[in-house]
């Protein structure tokens, strides 16, 4: 497996954990949904800066869901 492919798989797993669509992550991170898709499928090798921007958006979304709980069905 190439670095681009493993990076893309990890990014997709994080997005799925966050419960977000490609378009939602792209909007949160202010990146192109097409490029995000290409990264997830291993077709592109993104820069560290780009990965940082997308990772921050995903981390914020995951933290928000964990803090609120309601989006994850944890509150009554």
Tab-separated table of C-alpha atoms in Angstrom:
chain	number	residue	atom	x	y	z
A	1	UNK	CA	0.000	0.000	0.000
A	2	UNK	CA	1.306	3.447	-0.876
A	3	UNK	CA	1.641	6.304	1.570
A	4	UNK	CA	-1.069	8.207	-0.300
A	5	UNK	CA	-3.448	5.241	-0.049
A	6	UNK	CA	-2.857	4.664	3.666
A	7	UNK	CA	-3.192	8.388	4.382
A	8	UNK	CA	-6.445	8.456	2.457
A	9	UNK	CA	-7.824	5.437	4.301
A	10	UNK	CA	-6.982	6.996	7.669
A	11	UNK	CA	-8.618	10.259	6.660
A	12	UNK	CA	-11.770	8.455	5.516
A	13	UNK	CA	-11.946	6.498	8.806
A	14	UNK	CA	-11.735	9.737	10.794
A	15	UNK	CA	-14.424	11.330	8.637
A	16	UNK	CA	-16.699	8.336	9.136
A	17	UNK	CA	-16.084	8.368	12.909
A	18	UNK	CA	-17.078	12.032	12.893
A	19	UNK	CA	-20.237	11.078	10.984
A	20	UNK	CA	-19.563	13.631	8.256
A	21	UNK	CA	-19.932	13.567	4.487
A	22	UNK	CA	-17.168	14.602	2.116
A	23	UNK	CA	-19.004	17.851	1.446
A	24	UNK	CA	-19.364	18.616	5.153
A	25	UNK	CA	-15.655	18.102	5.844
A	26	UNK	CA	-14.733	20.118	2.777
A	27	UNK	CA	-16.895	22.991	3.978
A	28	UNK	CA	-15.552	22.851	7.546
A	29	UNK	CA	-11.947	22.785	6.336
A	30	UNK	CA	-12.527	25.160	3.401
A	31	UNK	CA	-11.074	22.686	0.900
A	32	UNK	CA	-12.322	21.236	-2.379
A	33	UNK	CA	-14.604	18.201	-1.953
A	34	UNK	CA	-13.206	16.784	-5.193
A	35	UNK	CA	-9.638	16.988	-3.911
A	36	UNK	CA	-10.691	15.521	-0.553
A	37	UNK	CA	-12.249	12.575	-2.399
A	38	UNK	CA	-9.089	12.073	-4.444
A	39	UNK	CA	-6.993	12.079	-1.265
A	40	UNK	CA	-9.296	9.532	0.398
A	41	UNK	CA	-8.995	7.208	-2.595
A	42	UNK	CA	-5.197	7.502	-2.718
A	43	UNK	CA	-5.141	9.393	-6.015
A	44	UNK	CA	-3.390	12.440	-4.528
A	45	UNK	CA	-0.658	12.933	-1.979
A	46	UNK	CA	-1.627	16.034	0.043
A	47	UNK	CA	0.753	18.444	1.709
A	48	UNK	CA	1.305	18.360	5.462
A	49	UNK	CA	-0.336	21.790	5.696
A	50	UNK	CA	-3.457	20.549	3.897
A	51	UNK	CA	-3.655	17.476	6.141
A	52	UNK	CA	-3.346	19.726	9.193
A	53	UNK	CA	-6.272	21.887	8.102
A	54	UNK	CA	-8.515	18.894	7.425
A	55	UNK	CA	-7.413	17.107	10.606
A	56	UNK	CA	-8.280	20.148	12.718
A	57	UNK	CA	-11.749	20.298	11.179
A	58	UNK	CA	-12.314	16.595	11.853
A	59	UNK	CA	-10.955	16.791	15.402
A	60	UNK	CA	-13.203	19.751	16.196
A	61	UNK	CA	-16.222	17.876	14.868
A	62	UNK	CA	-15.423	14.710	16.830
A	63	UNK	CA	-14.772	16.724	20.019
A	64	UNK	CA	-18.015	18.633	19.554
A	65	UNK	CA	-20.004	15.411	19.271
A	66	UNK	CA	-18.255	13.913	22.295
A	67	UNK	CA	-18.866	17.036	24.404
A	68	UNK	CA	-22.502	17.447	23.419
A	69	UNK	CA	-23.388	13.796	23.404
A	70	UNK	CA	-26.771	14.436	21.806
A	71	UNK	CA	-25.447	13.895	18.290
A	72	UNK	CA	-24.199	10.488	19.373
A	73	UNK	CA	-27.396	9.481	21.129
A	74	UNK	CA	-25.839	9.719	24.578
A	75	UNK	CA	-28.353	12.038	26.198
A	76	UNK	CA	-31.958	11.447	27.094
